[in-house]
XYZ file of C-alpha atoms in Angstrom:
499
model
C 23.773 30.792 116.642
C 25.057 32.075 120.036
C 24.267 30.072 122.942
C 22.130 30.620 126.494
C 24.507 33.882 128.390
C 26.487 31.941 131.116
C 26.813 33.970 134.543
C 29.649 33.496 137.011
C 28.917 32.059 140.378
C 30.373 32.903 143.601
C 28.478 30.669 146.265
C 25.952 27.962 144.591
C 27.765 24.649 143.856
C 28.831 24.152 140.509
C 26.635 20.545 140.873
C 23.122 22.757 141.023
C 21.945 23.113 137.887
C 22.047 26.708 135.899
C 18.629 26.344 134.105
C 15.534 27.250 135.755
C 13.404 24.186 134.820
C 15.989 21.752 135.870
C 17.293 23.248 139.496
C 12.461 23.039 139.643
C 13.039 19.652 139.096
C 15.944 19.134 141.969
C 13.596 20.756 144.350
C 10.630 19.343 143.526
C 12.575 15.770 143.376
C 13.667 16.644 147.478
C 9.472 16.969 147.746
C 9.122 13.343 146.182
C 11.779 11.736 147.548
C 11.141 12.729 151.119
C 7.245 11.911 150.003
C 7.600 8.411 149.175
C 9.160 7.602 152.186
C 6.554 8.812 153.891
C 3.920 7.097 152.411
C 5.723 3.674 152.158
C 6.387 4.011 155.923
C 2.728 4.944 156.545
C 0.885 2.167 154.145
C 3.911 -0.176 154.826
C 2.008 -0.746 158.214
C -1.304 -1.232 156.178
C -0.218 -4.110 153.961
C 1.892 -5.659 157.078
C -1.273 -5.447 159.308
C -3.185 -8.167 156.629
C -0.653 -10.244 156.085
C -0.657 -13.702 158.431
C 3.071 -14.368 158.665
C 3.606 -10.706 160.429
C 0.944 -10.946 162.767
C 1.838 -14.507 163.360
C 5.844 -14.054 163.973
C 4.898 -11.465 166.327
C 1.922 -12.496 167.844
C -0.135 -9.432 167.776
C -3.327 -8.884 168.671
C -5.442 -4.816 168.768
C -3.446 -3.082 171.163
C -0.171 -4.516 169.681
C -0.991 -3.797 165.949
C -2.195 -0.452 167.273
C 1.481 0.138 168.968
C 3.413 -1.041 165.907
C 1.349 1.374 164.171
C 1.220 4.358 166.143
C 4.547 4.328 167.758
C 6.247 6.315 164.686
C 3.935 8.952 165.233
C 5.048 9.226 169.010
C 8.715 9.424 167.205
C 7.593 12.417 165.039
C 5.799 14.072 167.639
C 9.194 14.065 169.674
C 11.327 14.720 167.153
C 9.152 17.958 165.863
C 9.459 19.536 169.318
C 12.867 20.789 168.361
C 12.722 20.432 164.265
C 11.788 23.927 164.329
C 15.203 24.877 165.822
C 17.142 22.783 163.752
C 15.647 23.699 160.786
C 16.560 27.629 161.700
C 19.841 26.827 163.091
C 21.587 25.088 160.484
C 19.566 25.771 157.321
C 16.583 23.627 155.959
C 19.106 21.871 153.730
C 20.989 20.261 156.520
C 17.669 19.486 158.352
C 16.365 17.385 155.614
C 20.168 15.461 155.500
C 19.758 14.628 159.543
C 16.231 13.561 159.309
C 17.597 10.742 156.480
C 20.383 10.108 158.351
C 17.966 9.161 161.596
C 15.528 7.629 159.186
C 18.792 5.137 158.188
C 19.137 4.497 161.302
C 15.987 3.626 162.559
C 15.362 1.275 158.967
C 18.577 -0.684 160.055
C 17.330 -1.497 163.373
C 13.756 -2.320 162.142
C 14.665 -4.545 159.277
C 17.060 -6.409 161.362
C 14.059 -6.869 164.335
C 14.702 -10.373 166.270
C 11.509 -9.174 168.484
C 8.738 -7.090 168.866
C 10.606 -4.517 171.192
C 13.635 -4.484 168.380
C 11.084 -3.296 165.895
C 9.156 -1.226 167.928
C 12.532 0.846 168.757
C 13.013 1.130 164.824
C 9.850 2.083 164.479
C 9.912 5.151 166.920
C 13.824 5.842 165.405
C 11.699 6.466 161.757
C 9.407 8.388 163.100
C 12.104 11.010 164.421
C 13.206 10.921 161.175
C 9.975 11.371 159.379
C 9.229 14.270 161.765
C 12.342 16.217 161.327
C 12.204 15.931 157.346
C 8.249 17.148 157.397
C 8.816 20.214 159.241
C 12.058 21.003 156.855
C 11.151 19.802 153.810
C 7.784 21.891 152.979
C 9.742 24.936 154.565
C 12.367 24.589 152.226
C 10.487 24.121 148.946
C 7.521 26.618 149.894
C 10.934 28.892 150.314
C 13.161 27.777 147.458
C 10.708 27.205 144.510
C 9.371 30.012 141.916
C 5.838 31.807 142.984
C 4.245 30.022 140.104
C 5.439 26.774 140.485
C 4.992 26.457 144.484
C 1.465 24.889 144.303
C 2.220 22.256 142.019
C 5.803 21.186 143.388
C 4.538 21.425 147.174
C 1.149 19.270 145.817
C 3.460 17.093 144.868
C 4.593 16.096 148.159
C 1.985 14.240 149.363
C 1.053 12.984 145.589
C 3.712 11.064 145.331
C 3.029 9.251 148.706
C 0.761 6.745 146.340
C 4.589 5.681 145.509
C 5.823 4.905 148.848
C 2.664 2.950 149.543
C 2.748 0.908 146.100
C 6.315 -0.139 146.735
C 5.078 -0.801 150.360
C 2.493 -3.268 148.952
C 5.105 -5.367 146.775
C 8.478 -4.665 148.673
C 9.965 -4.520 152.130
C 13.389 -2.070 151.470
C 13.179 1.156 152.766
C 16.812 2.775 152.635
C 16.572 3.403 149.334
C 14.192 7.338 149.171
C 16.191 8.129 152.250
C 19.427 7.635 150.256
C 17.804 9.614 147.122
C 17.185 12.221 149.349
C 20.405 12.599 150.357
C 21.760 12.614 147.083
C 19.576 15.103 145.594
C 20.666 17.728 148.210
C 23.717 17.801 146.256
C 22.028 19.275 143.201
C 19.715 21.813 145.122
C 20.644 25.786 146.727
C 19.530 26.603 150.190
C 16.510 28.069 150.721
C 16.853 32.364 150.167
C 15.290 33.152 152.910
C 16.848 31.449 155.206
C 20.010 33.101 153.502
C 18.802 36.867 154.005
C 17.935 36.200 157.667
C 21.744 34.895 158.107
C 22.764 38.093 156.514
C 24.420 36.142 153.490
C 22.499 38.458 150.766
C 24.586 37.641 147.771
C 24.250 34.412 148.167
C 20.425 34.416 148.850
C 20.778 37.189 145.276
C 22.697 34.368 143.685
C 20.259 31.523 144.648
C 17.199 34.014 143.500
C 18.838 34.549 140.177
C 19.716 30.601 139.616
C 15.718 29.943 140.290
C 14.407 32.026 138.108
C 16.667 33.526 135.568
C 19.530 31.055 134.582
C 21.441 32.957 137.030
C 20.752 36.674 135.570
C 20.968 38.852 138.896
C 19.756 41.964 136.830
C 16.261 40.680 136.114
C 13.628 42.382 137.263
C 11.826 39.404 138.577
C 14.827 38.499 140.477
C 15.236 42.104 141.706
C 12.068 42.046 142.538
C 11.977 38.785 144.544
C 15.031 39.578 146.485
C 13.778 43.308 148.006
C 10.586 41.972 148.881
C 12.589 39.408 150.847
C 15.028 41.348 152.436
C 12.492 44.339 153.289
C 10.307 41.522 155.068
C 12.906 39.958 157.097
C 14.320 43.381 157.859
C 10.941 44.532 159.291
C 10.576 41.134 160.692
C 14.130 41.362 162.677
C 13.636 44.669 163.393
C 10.158 46.574 164.279
C 8.257 42.997 164.021
C 11.201 41.159 166.263
C 12.261 37.557 166.021
C 8.985 35.995 167.790
C 9.062 32.992 169.971
C 6.045 30.422 170.495
C 4.469 32.351 173.498
C 4.935 35.855 171.745
C 3.039 34.776 168.558
C 0.305 33.312 170.598
C -0.317 36.315 172.455
C -0.534 38.273 168.698
C -4.075 37.981 167.350
C -2.529 37.769 163.660
C 0.228 35.205 164.665
C -2.187 33.478 166.709
C -4.221 33.050 163.506
C -1.740 31.915 161.183
C -0.798 29.254 164.052
C -4.443 28.235 164.372
C -4.820 27.629 160.772
C -2.112 25.739 160.427
C -2.082 23.564 163.396
C -6.170 22.864 162.803
C -5.062 21.705 159.098
C -3.643 18.370 160.980
C -7.439 17.244 162.120
C -8.180 17.898 158.049
C -5.403 16.267 157.009
C -5.375 13.023 159.551
C -8.910 12.653 160.823
C -11.012 12.893 158.290
C -10.995 9.200 157.861
C -8.033 8.764 154.955
C -6.332 6.881 157.794
C -8.599 4.558 158.435
C -8.384 3.366 155.359
C -4.216 3.689 155.246
C -3.802 1.191 158.415
C -7.010 -0.749 158.963
C -8.036 -1.229 155.420
C -7.865 -5.017 156.177
C -10.668 -4.653 158.859
C -12.686 -2.405 156.573
C -12.528 -5.325 153.540
C -13.490 -7.700 156.384
C -16.659 -5.777 157.846
C -17.371 -5.267 153.901
C -17.434 -9.232 153.640
C -14.295 -9.558 151.906
C -11.589 -11.765 154.286
C -9.358 -13.068 151.718
C -5.532 -11.690 152.252
C -4.575 -11.875 148.890
C -7.804 -10.091 147.473
C -6.997 -7.510 150.423
C -3.681 -7.070 149.272
C -4.512 -6.354 145.483
C -7.056 -4.464 146.333
C -5.169 -2.354 148.691
C -2.584 -1.714 145.278
C -5.239 -0.940 143.213
C -6.849 1.777 145.337
C -3.285 3.460 145.940
C -2.811 3.717 142.419
C -5.919 5.058 141.911
C -5.175 7.700 144.680
C -1.491 8.836 143.383
C -3.110 9.241 139.778
C -5.795 11.413 141.380
C -3.297 13.637 143.632
C -0.944 14.396 141.130
C -3.540 15.339 138.729
C -4.764 17.740 141.299
C -1.444 19.641 142.176
C -1.432 20.706 138.699
C -4.890 22.162 139.372
C -4.451 23.616 142.843
C -3.831 26.965 141.876
C -6.284 26.930 139.802
C -9.254 26.481 142.219
C -7.810 28.052 145.238
C -7.181 26.701 148.597
C -9.988 27.757 150.317
C -12.081 25.734 147.327
C -10.520 23.114 146.587
C -10.519 22.198 150.555
C -14.650 22.535 150.990
C -15.021 20.270 147.426
C -12.888 17.458 148.579
C -14.248 17.351 152.679
C -17.719 17.519 151.006
C -17.204 14.761 149.039
C -15.485 12.960 151.388
C -18.901 12.959 153.770
C -21.029 11.794 151.635
C -18.829 9.031 150.401
C -18.197 8.287 154.435
C -21.374 8.030 155.065
C -22.053 5.332 152.281
C -19.112 3.362 153.243
C -20.757 3.489 156.521
C -24.814 2.700 155.658
C -23.390 0.286 152.904
C -21.307 -1.885 155.283
C -24.086 -1.764 158.062
C -26.351 -3.175 155.278
C -24.321 -5.593 153.256
C -21.164 -6.107 155.716
C -21.869 -9.468 157.520
C -23.952 -10.652 153.527
C -22.636 -12.192 150.879
C -24.565 -9.762 148.574
C -22.191 -9.250 145.666
C -23.295 -5.923 144.293
C -23.414 -4.412 147.995
C -19.870 -5.583 148.761
C -19.019 -4.324 145.695
C -20.648 -0.595 146.061
C -18.890 -0.349 149.449
C -15.513 -1.223 147.791
C -16.819 1.521 145.606
C -17.381 4.411 147.888
C -13.889 3.619 149.178
C -12.284 4.807 146.216
C -14.644 7.760 145.659
C -13.915 8.820 149.308
C -10.270 8.118 148.855
C -10.273 10.167 145.270
C -11.512 13.418 147.166
C -9.315 12.833 149.541
C -6.186 12.537 146.815
C -8.040 15.846 145.003
C -8.036 18.216 147.753
C -6.358 17.479 150.984
C -3.144 15.356 149.232
C -1.755 19.082 147.577
C -2.686 21.224 150.121
C -0.908 19.648 153.395
C 2.296 20.877 152.985
C 1.285 23.419 150.829
C -0.877 25.775 152.350
C 0.288 25.616 156.127
C 4.037 27.226 155.383
C 2.006 30.002 153.456
C 0.158 31.483 156.085
C 2.911 31.158 158.417
C 5.095 34.384 158.250
C 9.171 33.625 157.665
C 9.434 34.450 161.427
C 7.226 31.677 162.734
C 7.157 29.399 159.722
C 9.894 26.686 160.853
C 8.408 26.990 164.729
C 5.209 26.703 163.010
C 5.621 23.828 160.532
C 7.114 22.069 163.740
C 4.008 22.271 165.907
C 2.011 21.292 162.586
C 3.857 18.199 162.257
C 3.959 17.782 166.018
C -0.305 18.159 165.783
C -0.260 15.601 162.921
C 1.751 12.919 164.341
C 0.002 13.600 167.781
C -3.836 13.316 165.315
C -2.095 9.972 163.545
C -1.300 8.664 167.217
C -5.125 9.439 167.977
C -6.248 7.375 164.629
C -3.899 4.439 165.073
C -4.618 3.841 169.000
C -8.937 4.528 168.669
C -9.815 3.659 165.610
C -9.564 -0.299 165.861
C -10.869 -0.608 169.101
C -13.613 1.647 167.717
C -14.186 -0.744 164.590
C -14.144 -3.592 166.673
C -16.802 -1.718 169.188
C -19.409 0.162 166.935
C -18.363 -1.055 163.590
C -19.977 0.834 160.664
C -20.857 3.600 163.037
C -17.400 4.617 163.062
C -17.432 6.092 159.456
C -21.003 7.793 160.184
C -19.088 9.656 163.322
C -16.280 10.388 161.084
C -18.181 12.233 158.466
C -20.132 13.845 160.790
C -17.095 15.544 162.039
C -15.503 16.476 158.684
C -18.867 18.541 157.976
C -17.631 20.646 161.207
C -14.060 21.244 159.185
C -16.078 22.474 156.167
C -17.654 25.086 158.528
C -13.968 26.253 159.933
C -12.774 26.469 156.158
C -15.353 28.440 154.812
C -15.539 31.593 157.708
C -11.566 31.095 158.732
C -9.407 30.234 156.246
C -7.629 33.052 154.273
C -7.289 32.729 150.430
C -3.446 32.804 148.677
C -3.931 31.063 145.590
C -1.126 32.931 143.524
C 0.647 35.009 145.666
C 4.093 35.151 146.936
C 4.821 34.614 150.659
C 5.536 37.924 151.564
C 2.407 38.903 149.249
C 0.098 36.553 151.874
C 1.613 38.390 154.687
C 0.126 41.213 153.940
C -3.326 38.947 153.765
C -2.815 38.758 157.552
C -1.080 42.307 158.830
C -2.906 44.631 156.272
C 0.111 46.442 155.289
C 3.526 44.651 152.684
C 6.871 44.852 154.752
C 8.043 46.122 151.074
C 7.894 48.871 149.086
C 8.137 46.684 145.440
C 4.829 46.232 143.499
C 3.074 43.128 143.271
C 4.630 40.182 141.655
C 1.429 39.990 139.270
C 1.569 43.138 138.421
C 5.019 43.155 137.267
C 4.299 40.120 135.025
C 0.895 42.108 133.892
C 3.497 44.790 132.986
C 1.133 47.226 135.014
C 4.499 48.430 136.718
C 8.260 49.545 135.067
C 11.149 48.848 137.752
C 14.343 51.439 137.432
C 17.601 49.989 138.910
C 18.775 53.219 141.268
C 22.204 52.297 142.226
C 24.277 50.218 144.667
C 22.935 49.365 148.040
C 26.476 49.681 150.416
C 26.015 47.251 152.800
C 24.614 44.444 150.234
C 26.251 45.779 146.897
C 23.012 44.759 145.604
C 21.010 46.991 143.104
C 17.831 48.970 144.769
C 14.819 48.923 142.913
C 11.681 51.588 142.535
C 8.683 51.220 140.968
C 6.005 53.010 138.678
C 2.594 52.336 137.929
C 2.056 52.616 134.441
C -1.016 54.828 133.450
């Protein structure tokens, strides 16, 4: 029996696997490794904050504890300003590589810190690396992953945050995920959309063929996606123009894209999850659990629970739709956080075992709801709603606003918990209701669409003459190869509707 046909390569490295499934695994691996690092960094501080050896070594109070935690967000905010430019200028893969290098430098400083200033500088540099990664990695995965797997691949990005948090709860070695991410880059191709934007059309076609059809450049699925991408980017370069931030904000349609992406930062960082992530020890103390070992054990179980829920929900992200998934999880979070506040108010200073257990149970339910909806949407929805001409810049702004929201949480909420205690949860839950209304009335559904088809939802017109991908898959259209295009030497295609 003859083996599978092998197609020659001219541009893509031989290290990149030929089978679409293996290529997909490598693309997802870039997302997973970066997510593990991000989750490790975030939850490391949550674990350290409940360890007496850490707080006594640096002689921390509420203010310095908040600074140690929040300084990484400040670093991410600073780097996010230029991350979009770097991602567009040097390409998605290279931007991810430089994020690994920056993070490693910060890790060395933080791990060898002998005083508080050195520790803070290390965390600031780590935050800068994470800011670049949070811009480049989702952009790369969204643009390179096949449409049918995009929701699952991007959903895993923050789902594997749980792996990092479990590592943070047990060990303190930071360099592993950065090195792994850098190595994975050897086995993945560049984003085909970025290649087309750089007029490297033949290379882009080869990447699409490898990712979707084992290297077959004549496969209808490959030709459709290629033409859809080239037509759309050609329109953006010509009639659509390459937009700067000021120009994008003056366009109503692009302004809506940016508002959706940037405002989603509040849904990611401010619904209450970061109170749990960073100040879980304080929450448990207010619930009546003061033993550090018990707190750490509960923290490990909670992160494992969140990880399992997030991975499962990543698989179902395309089945529910973005709007429904977000509204369901936010609604569950509102109920759970109201109950956390009420139970803490009643049983927080008591020794009532059932009341304390009920409070912990509500925290688990809250985190489960967050992991079910917000976690997979965190880097799935923003790059989908941003068109190519503003995707990297928009993701940079999204990253910057996310870091600023995180900085707000780390610097404000510990004082709120000290000052008003359980009322903090009630205020937070009430704010979540406003988020639900925003999603219902302002979001645009992107379920099952290619990135170019999403543009049609915003612009009202598709900037390519090819049919939709779903029509091709369902056999509703035929694709006919007309000949060779003189500039790119790529077959042009036309479609015909089946009667």
